[in-house]
Every structure is written in C-alpha cells, then in structure tokens.
C-alpha cells in the first residue's frame, strides 16, 4: 500500500476520478484495480458517486457478471445521472442471454440515464421504458445496416428532454399503415443517414425549427424523392458527407440557413465548383475535400482541406497557392487555409513547404495564412449551444456533476 508521503497522495480528487473512469472503459476489473492502489484511492472512489456514473458494458467478459457489475455501478453512483455505452458487438443472436441480464437493470434506472449509446436493434427492448432525463441518444456503429420504423422513436413523452440524437448508421422507414403525424422531441443536434425514401427528410423537417447542428451521411442520390424546401432558423453547423457513393449527388431538399456559420462538405470528388448546399452567405468556416468550392462562400474566413487520398495533400496545397497567384477571386475575408496532415500523408518537410507557400501567397498580394495541421476540429459552438456529450461514442469527461431525482 502507498504511504501518506508518496506523490500519489498529492493527486487531486478530480484526476483520480477521471483515471477511474478511463480504466473502467477498457477493463472489467478496472474498478477493483483502481481501488486496490491504496487506501486513499479506495476511500475517494467509493465516496465519489460521479466516478461510477459512466458504464461501459463492452468490458464485461462473462454474462453471469453483467447484472452484478451494473448493480455495483448504479448503486455507488447514487442519484448521479448515468452515461451508458452498449456496443454493437452485442448482437441479438450472439448474446441474447447477456441482454436479458442487462436490460432489466437498465430499465430500472432509465429515469437516471442522461446519455445512452446502443445498437439500434435494442430500441424495441425499451418499448415500456421512459427516459425523463435522457439528453443524448446514440445508435452505435453496426456491422450491418439496420432499419428503424420511425414510430418506434416518435414519442415526445418517452424522451421529453432529448436534445442530441446520432443515428448515422441506420435507415428509417415509415409503414404504409401509419397515418399519424411524426412527433419528435425538440432536438438541437441531429446526425442522420440518407436513404431511398423520404422518411429521413420528414424527420429533418419536423426538427428544423430547433436544430443547431445537422449531420447528413449519404448516399445522397436521386431516388425519385420529391424536392422540398426546409427553413432552419437557428442552424449554425451543417455537415454533408456523401463520400460513400460514385453516383451523382442529389439532395432532396433546398435549405434556408440564415444563421449558418460552419459548413462541411465531403464528396470524394473535386470536379465541381457548386456546393450541395446553396445558402452560404453567412458561412465563415468551411471544411471540404474540394477546394473548387471556396469561391462560392462570400464571407469565408477559415478553410480546412481534408484530403481523401494521403498522397494528394501536398498536391492540393500547391494547387491552392497557384490559384491564388493566378488571381482566383477568393473572398476578401479569407484569412486561413489549413491542410489536414493525416498520419501517413506524403508530405516531405512540411515546415519548409509551408514557409515557401506562405511567401508565395504574400507575394501574390493576399493576406492568407497557410498551414499544415494535424487533427482538426470545427469551431466551438457558443456555450449555450454546446452539446452535453461530445460527438464521439464516449461522453465528455469535463462535465459538472448533476443529479436526477
């Protein structure tokens, strides 16, 4: 056991809590290992309910341990809201007994769940449960496409506080026998997959008034869906990823976005100068794999270029600088262009190339800064609009503790 004079006794309580959460995410025996480090860690962790409020079901190796494991976490977290992740590897056929162990325990604490990440095929298992404090629902990445009936989810009373919904890896269908109007919670952040019928467009239309961020994953192709007009009065961030198809892009709706600040478009092609979305007058930040789109943005300040092929990063950078030298009419407010330098990108001596290209841009008379960068993030949203949980499968660890009653 560690002695009171060792450095471990100087670690802040919050840091110990985060270490515990991270270890619990990857190791089913993590809680035991952490609490055995020393008496101080054990006392702190046992007396820190928030440390037990992140539950990762994929670390459980034996189904007979699952019920007990969940019970320990739900009991020791007291009344803290819960963040629960069930991965897609728990398929109905492969682990049906395991699911029978876990679902009753989850339903029992459904009123405390704030963030839930599950495979979409589990949604029907919660038919009789309500989630009064659920803010974020994610459908985990699945090995096979799964289709959801829209009315399995269309229930405001079931998810009265839901704001964030990630459903980019499943399709939506509407039964021909369903004639009632779609009713969804007042979502602020939606990620959805396009499909061959117009159900996904109906979902977006219903949520349009309250959406702050919208992500659409393709394929966006012409399936005969009638084109409609949708107004998004407070939408600030729009992402369209249609890089998964070789067909010509077709978006079944024309969108009005008077508050749009950040726009991301990925198509895997650079042979067009016309963006998929057209209401771009207020956009100041663009992420794209097609630099030909830049002249379509009159208020642009920052561009992030994502290369689909690793070997094309340097070539795209050179092409951009040559366009500046040729006098291509990029908007006068453009100040920064970043090229994503992913692992394995074929760029030799990027610092020297960056310096040379910046000098060429300066000689061309434009005050545009050029940079090679690593991982890139979209601009932060205002604090009022920031999601409770981050965009990845895991929740953010820097939240304030909160209780649900």
PDB file of C-alpha atoms in Angstrom, residues 10-197:
ATOM      1  CA  UNK A  10      -0.857  14.791  -3.824  1.00  0.00           C
ATOM      2  CA  UNK A  11      -3.055  13.949  -6.826  1.00  0.00           C
ATOM      3  CA  UNK A  12      -6.310  15.932  -6.909  1.00  0.00           C
ATOM      4  CA  UNK A  13      -9.559  14.082  -6.391  1.00  0.00           C
ATOM      5  CA  UNK A  14     -10.910  15.035  -9.817  1.00  0.00           C
ATOM      6  CA  UNK A  15      -7.875  13.500 -11.553  1.00  0.00           C
ATOM      7  CA  UNK A  16      -8.338  10.240  -9.657  1.00  0.00           C
ATOM      8  CA  UNK A  17     -11.964  10.202 -10.733  1.00  0.00           C
ATOM      9  CA  UNK A  18     -11.041  10.591 -14.412  1.00  0.00           C
ATOM     10  CA  UNK A  19      -8.403   7.847 -14.181  1.00  0.00           C
ATOM     11  CA  UNK A  20     -11.027   5.559 -12.698  1.00  0.00           C
ATOM     12  CA  UNK A  21     -13.493   6.334 -15.496  1.00  0.00           C
ATOM     13  CA  UNK A  22     -10.924   5.712 -18.236  1.00  0.00           C
ATOM     14  CA  UNK A  23      -9.791   2.409 -16.744  1.00  0.00           C
ATOM     15  CA  UNK A  24     -13.396   1.274 -16.320  1.00  0.00           C
ATOM     16  CA  UNK A  25     -13.942   1.936 -20.018  1.00  0.00           C
ATOM     17  CA  UNK A  26     -11.380  -0.663 -21.117  1.00  0.00           C
ATOM     18  CA  UNK A  27     -11.156  -3.211 -18.308  1.00  0.00           C
ATOM     19  CA  UNK A  28     -13.952  -5.004 -16.466  1.00  0.00           C
ATOM     20  CA  UNK A  29     -11.673  -5.304 -13.424  1.00  0.00           C
ATOM     21  CA  UNK A  30     -10.642  -1.652 -13.613  1.00  0.00           C
ATOM     22  CA  UNK A  31     -12.676  -0.592 -10.571  1.00  0.00           C
ATOM     23  CA  UNK A  32     -11.084  -3.334  -8.478  1.00  0.00           C
ATOM     24  CA  UNK A  33      -7.561  -2.491  -9.639  1.00  0.00           C
ATOM     25  CA  UNK A  34      -8.003   1.218  -9.003  1.00  0.00           C
ATOM     26  CA  UNK A  35      -9.448   0.807  -5.524  1.00  0.00           C
ATOM     27  CA  UNK A  36      -6.593  -1.542  -4.573  1.00  0.00           C
ATOM     28  CA  UNK A  37      -3.865   1.002  -5.378  1.00  0.00           C
ATOM     29  CA  UNK A  38      -4.027   2.488  -1.904  1.00  0.00           C
ATOM     30  CA  UNK A  39      -6.459   3.237   0.894  1.00  0.00           C
ATOM     31  CA  UNK A  40      -6.760   6.857  -0.224  1.00  0.00           C
ATOM     32  CA  UNK A  41      -7.813   5.949  -3.745  1.00  0.00           C
ATOM     33  CA  UNK A  42     -10.301   3.431  -2.418  1.00  0.00           C
ATOM     34  CA  UNK A  43     -11.806   5.926   0.019  1.00  0.00           C
ATOM     35  CA  UNK A  44     -12.034   8.651  -2.612  1.00  0.00           C
ATOM     36  CA  UNK A  45     -13.526   6.474  -5.337  1.00  0.00           C
ATOM     37  CA  UNK A  46     -16.072   4.858  -3.031  1.00  0.00           C
ATOM     38  CA  UNK A  47     -17.091   8.320  -1.846  1.00  0.00           C
ATOM     39  CA  UNK A  48     -17.292   9.823  -5.343  1.00  0.00           C
ATOM     40  CA  UNK A  49     -20.636   8.882  -6.969  1.00  0.00           C
ATOM     41  CA  UNK A  50     -19.828  10.603 -10.267  1.00  0.00           C
ATOM     42  CA  UNK A  51     -16.895   8.233 -10.830  1.00  0.00           C
ATOM     43  CA  UNK A  52     -19.393   5.360 -11.023  1.00  0.00           C
ATOM     44  CA  UNK A  53     -21.787   7.072 -13.414  1.00  0.00           C
ATOM     45  CA  UNK A  54     -20.000   6.047 -16.673  1.00  0.00           C
ATOM     46  CA  UNK A  55     -20.823   2.438 -17.521  1.00  0.00           C
ATOM     47  CA  UNK A  56     -19.217   0.601 -20.464  1.00  0.00           C
ATOM     48  CA  UNK A  57     -20.940  -2.717 -20.988  1.00  0.00           C
ATOM     49  CA  UNK A  58     -18.440  -3.961 -23.586  1.00  0.00           C
ATOM     50  CA  UNK A  59     -15.812  -4.594 -20.902  1.00  0.00           C
ATOM     51  CA  UNK A  60     -17.842  -7.411 -19.340  1.00  0.00           C
ATOM     52  CA  UNK A  61     -16.478 -10.784 -20.432  1.00  0.00           C
ATOM     53  CA  UNK A  62     -18.944 -13.180 -18.798  1.00  0.00           C
ATOM     54  CA  UNK A  63     -22.688 -12.765 -18.906  1.00  0.00           C
ATOM     55  CA  UNK A  64     -23.069 -14.013 -15.340  1.00  0.00           C
ATOM     56  CA  UNK A  65     -21.079 -10.976 -14.139  1.00  0.00           C
ATOM     57  CA  UNK A  66     -23.058  -8.400 -16.067  1.00  0.00           C
ATOM     58  CA  UNK A  67     -26.033  -7.931 -13.775  1.00  0.00           C
ATOM     59  CA  UNK A  68     -23.835  -7.614 -10.705  1.00  0.00           C
ATOM     60  CA  UNK A  69     -21.439  -5.255 -12.462  1.00  0.00           C
ATOM     61  CA  UNK A  70     -24.256  -2.907 -13.427  1.00  0.00           C
ATOM     62  CA  UNK A  71     -25.776  -3.063  -9.969  1.00  0.00           C
ATOM     63  CA  UNK A  72     -22.495  -2.044  -8.347  1.00  0.00           C
ATOM     64  CA  UNK A  73     -22.167   0.987 -10.601  1.00  0.00           C
ATOM     65  CA  UNK A  74     -25.793   2.101 -10.369  1.00  0.00           C
ATOM     66  CA  UNK A  75     -25.798   1.748  -6.568  1.00  0.00           C
ATOM     67  CA  UNK A  76     -22.495   3.521  -5.963  1.00  0.00           C
ATOM     68  CA  UNK A  77     -23.368   6.347  -8.348  1.00  0.00           C
ATOM     69  CA  UNK A  78     -26.291   7.161  -6.019  1.00  0.00           C
ATOM     70  CA  UNK A  79     -28.525   9.688  -7.807  1.00  0.00           C
ATOM     71  CA  UNK A  80     -25.993  10.927 -10.375  1.00  0.00           C
ATOM     72  CA  UNK A  81     -27.168  10.845 -13.958  1.00  0.00           C
ATOM     73  CA  UNK A  82     -25.769   7.880 -15.904  1.00  0.00           C
ATOM     74  CA  UNK A  83     -23.817   7.609 -19.152  1.00  0.00           C
ATOM     75  CA  UNK A  84     -24.131   4.105 -20.601  1.00  0.00           C
ATOM     76  CA  UNK A  85     -22.475   2.609 -23.678  1.00  0.00           C
ATOM     77  CA  UNK A  86     -23.546  -0.759 -25.131  1.00  0.00           C
ATOM     78  CA  UNK A  87     -21.511  -1.602 -28.249  1.00  0.00           C
ATOM     79  CA  UNK A  88     -22.842  -3.136 -31.430  1.00  0.00           C
ATOM     80  CA  UNK A  89     -20.963  -6.387 -30.827  1.00  0.00           C
ATOM     81  CA  UNK A  90     -23.802  -7.447 -28.552  1.00  0.00           C
ATOM     82  CA  UNK A  91     -25.961  -8.803 -31.377  1.00  0.00           C
ATOM     83  CA  UNK A  92     -29.374 -10.228 -30.509  1.00  0.00           C
ATOM     84  CA  UNK A  93     -28.483 -13.746 -31.677  1.00  0.00           C
ATOM     85  CA  UNK A  94     -24.990 -13.951 -30.218  1.00  0.00           C
ATOM     86  CA  UNK A  95     -25.632 -12.557 -26.760  1.00  0.00           C
ATOM     87  CA  UNK A  96     -29.352 -12.880 -26.098  1.00  0.00           C
ATOM     88  CA  UNK A  97     -28.785 -14.212 -22.591  1.00  0.00           C
ATOM     89  CA  UNK A  98     -26.430 -11.347 -21.863  1.00  0.00           C
ATOM     90  CA  UNK A  99     -29.048  -8.857 -22.970  1.00  0.00           C
ATOM     91  CA  UNK A 100     -31.604 -10.487 -20.694  1.00  0.00           C
ATOM     92  CA  UNK A 101     -29.202  -9.792 -17.832  1.00  0.00           C
ATOM     93  CA  UNK A 102     -28.637  -6.167 -18.672  1.00  0.00           C
ATOM     94  CA  UNK A 103     -31.954  -4.790 -19.930  1.00  0.00           C
ATOM     95  CA  UNK A 104     -33.975  -5.143 -16.693  1.00  0.00           C
ATOM     96  CA  UNK A 105     -31.205  -3.344 -14.811  1.00  0.00           C
ATOM     97  CA  UNK A 106     -31.133  -0.539 -17.353  1.00  0.00           C
ATOM     98  CA  UNK A 107     -34.898  -0.132 -17.407  1.00  0.00           C
ATOM     99  CA  UNK A 108     -34.879   0.089 -13.615  1.00  0.00           C
ATOM    100  CA  UNK A 109     -32.602   3.153 -13.753  1.00  0.00           C
ATOM    101  CA  UNK A 110     -33.942   4.622 -17.009  1.00  0.00           C
ATOM    102  CA  UNK A 111     -35.013   7.786 -15.156  1.00  0.00           C
ATOM    103  CA  UNK A 112     -31.341   8.487 -14.369  1.00  0.00           C
ATOM    104  CA  UNK A 113     -29.834   7.878 -17.809  1.00  0.00           C
ATOM    105  CA  UNK A 114     -28.586  11.088 -19.424  1.00  0.00           C
ATOM    106  CA  UNK A 115     -26.551   9.610 -22.288  1.00  0.00           C
ATOM    107  CA  UNK A 116     -27.270   6.248 -23.909  1.00  0.00           C
ATOM    108  CA  UNK A 117     -25.289   4.644 -26.721  1.00  0.00           C
ATOM    109  CA  UNK A 118     -26.828   1.407 -28.014  1.00  0.00           C
ATOM    110  CA  UNK A 119     -27.178  -0.623 -31.211  1.00  0.00           C
ATOM    111  CA  UNK A 120     -30.380   0.435 -32.934  1.00  0.00           C
ATOM    112  CA  UNK A 121     -31.823  -3.079 -32.740  1.00  0.00           C
ATOM    113  CA  UNK A 122     -32.106  -2.621 -28.948  1.00  0.00           C
ATOM    114  CA  UNK A 123     -34.594   0.222 -29.265  1.00  0.00           C
ATOM    115  CA  UNK A 124     -37.569  -2.123 -29.236  1.00  0.00           C
ATOM    116  CA  UNK A 125     -36.366  -3.651 -25.951  1.00  0.00           C
ATOM    117  CA  UNK A 126     -37.098  -0.338 -24.217  1.00  0.00           C
ATOM    118  CA  UNK A 127     -40.672  -0.123 -25.503  1.00  0.00           C
ATOM    119  CA  UNK A 128     -42.137   0.072 -21.987  1.00  0.00           C
ATOM    120  CA  UNK A 129     -39.487   2.380 -20.504  1.00  0.00           C
ATOM    121  CA  UNK A 130     -39.393   6.171 -20.354  1.00  0.00           C
ATOM    122  CA  UNK A 131     -36.263   8.312 -20.160  1.00  0.00           C
ATOM    123  CA  UNK A 132     -37.225  11.610 -18.484  1.00  0.00           C
ATOM    124  CA  UNK A 133     -33.608  12.813 -18.178  1.00  0.00           C
ATOM    125  CA  UNK A 134     -32.150  11.469 -21.423  1.00  0.00           C
ATOM    126  CA  UNK A 135     -30.350  14.254 -23.295  1.00  0.00           C
ATOM    127  CA  UNK A 136     -28.237  12.236 -25.734  1.00  0.00           C
ATOM    128  CA  UNK A 137     -29.111   9.051 -27.655  1.00  0.00           C
ATOM    129  CA  UNK A 138     -26.621   7.399 -29.996  1.00  0.00           C
ATOM    130  CA  UNK A 139     -27.037   4.339 -32.128  1.00  0.00           C
ATOM    131  CA  UNK A 140     -23.680   2.556 -32.105  1.00  0.00           C
ATOM    132  CA  UNK A 141     -21.826   1.777 -35.332  1.00  0.00           C
ATOM    133  CA  UNK A 142     -23.142  -1.558 -36.561  1.00  0.00           C
ATOM    134  CA  UNK A 143     -21.715  -4.152 -38.908  1.00  0.00           C
ATOM    135  CA  UNK A 144     -24.975  -4.411 -40.852  1.00  0.00           C
ATOM    136  CA  UNK A 145     -27.442  -1.718 -41.823  1.00  0.00           C
ATOM    137  CA  UNK A 146     -30.459  -1.700 -39.562  1.00  0.00           C
ATOM    138  CA  UNK A 147     -33.794  -0.112 -40.383  1.00  0.00           C
ATOM    139  CA  UNK A 148     -35.959   1.568 -37.757  1.00  0.00           C
ATOM    140  CA  UNK A 149     -39.655   2.293 -38.000  1.00  0.00           C
ATOM    141  CA  UNK A 150     -39.993   5.999 -37.341  1.00  0.00           C
ATOM    142  CA  UNK A 151     -42.818   5.483 -34.847  1.00  0.00           C
ATOM    143  CA  UNK A 152     -40.615   3.309 -32.657  1.00  0.00           C
ATOM    144  CA  UNK A 153     -38.855   6.564 -31.854  1.00  0.00           C
ATOM    145  CA  UNK A 154     -41.589   9.124 -32.437  1.00  0.00           C
ATOM    146  CA  UNK A 155     -42.758   9.701 -28.887  1.00  0.00           C
ATOM    147  CA  UNK A 156     -42.164  13.008 -27.113  1.00  0.00           C
ATOM    148  CA  UNK A 157     -43.343  11.703 -23.751  1.00  0.00           C
ATOM    149  CA  UNK A 158     -40.799   8.872 -23.890  1.00  0.00           C
ATOM    150  CA  UNK A 159     -37.820  11.233 -24.368  1.00  0.00           C
ATOM    151  CA  UNK A 160     -39.092  14.634 -23.155  1.00  0.00           C
ATOM    152  CA  UNK A 161     -35.626  16.228 -22.739  1.00  0.00           C
ATOM    153  CA  UNK A 162     -33.781  14.643 -25.662  1.00  0.00           C
ATOM    154  CA  UNK A 163     -31.572  17.173 -27.466  1.00  0.00           C
ATOM    155  CA  UNK A 164     -28.859  15.107 -29.182  1.00  0.00           C
ATOM    156  CA  UNK A 165     -29.624  12.208 -31.495  1.00  0.00           C
ATOM    157  CA  UNK A 166     -26.965  10.369 -33.518  1.00  0.00           C
ATOM    158  CA  UNK A 167     -28.441   7.887 -35.991  1.00  0.00           C
ATOM    159  CA  UNK A 168     -25.916   7.949 -38.831  1.00  0.00           C
ATOM    160  CA  UNK A 169     -25.662   4.196 -39.207  1.00  0.00           C
ATOM    161  CA  UNK A 170     -29.253   3.101 -39.642  1.00  0.00           C
ATOM    162  CA  UNK A 171     -32.063   3.737 -42.077  1.00  0.00           C
ATOM    163  CA  UNK A 172     -35.595   4.918 -41.381  1.00  0.00           C
ATOM    164  CA  UNK A 173     -38.869   3.597 -42.720  1.00  0.00           C
ATOM    165  CA  UNK A 174     -42.490   4.601 -42.307  1.00  0.00           C
ATOM    166  CA  UNK A 175     -45.173   1.950 -42.501  1.00  0.00           C
ATOM    167  CA  UNK A 176     -47.888   2.463 -45.096  1.00  0.00           C
ATOM    168  CA  UNK A 177     -50.387   1.903 -42.276  1.00  0.00           C
ATOM    169  CA  UNK A 178     -49.023   4.840 -40.236  1.00  0.00           C
ATOM    170  CA  UNK A 179     -51.034   7.957 -40.994  1.00  0.00           C
ATOM    171  CA  UNK A 180     -50.386   9.971 -37.840  1.00  0.00           C
ATOM    172  CA  UNK A 181     -48.060  12.951 -37.991  1.00  0.00           C
ATOM    173  CA  UNK A 182     -44.446  12.358 -36.960  1.00  0.00           C
ATOM    174  CA  UNK A 183     -43.847  13.799 -33.487  1.00  0.00           C
ATOM    175  CA  UNK A 184     -40.257  14.002 -32.261  1.00  0.00           C
ATOM    176  CA  UNK A 185     -38.559  15.659 -29.277  1.00  0.00           C
ATOM    177  CA  UNK A 186     -37.211  19.184 -29.767  1.00  0.00           C
ATOM    178  CA  UNK A 187     -33.778  18.124 -30.986  1.00  0.00           C
ATOM    179  CA  UNK A 188     -30.851  20.551 -31.131  1.00  0.00           C
ATOM    180  CA  UNK A 189     -28.243  18.203 -32.600  1.00  0.00           C
ATOM    181  CA  UNK A 190     -29.118  15.558 -35.180  1.00  0.00           C
ATOM    182  CA  UNK A 191     -26.982  13.116 -37.154  1.00  0.00           C
ATOM    183  CA  UNK A 192     -28.916  11.059 -39.702  1.00  0.00           C
ATOM    184  CA  UNK A 193     -28.348   8.762 -42.668  1.00  0.00           C
ATOM    185  CA  UNK A 194     -29.970   9.422 -46.031  1.00  0.00           C
ATOM    186  CA  UNK A 195     -31.946   6.581 -47.596  1.00  0.00           C
ATOM    187  CA  UNK A 196     -34.030   5.732 -50.635  1.00  0.00           C
ATOM    188  CA  UNK A 197     -37.355   7.033 -49.318  1.00  0.00           C
TER     189      UNK A 197
END
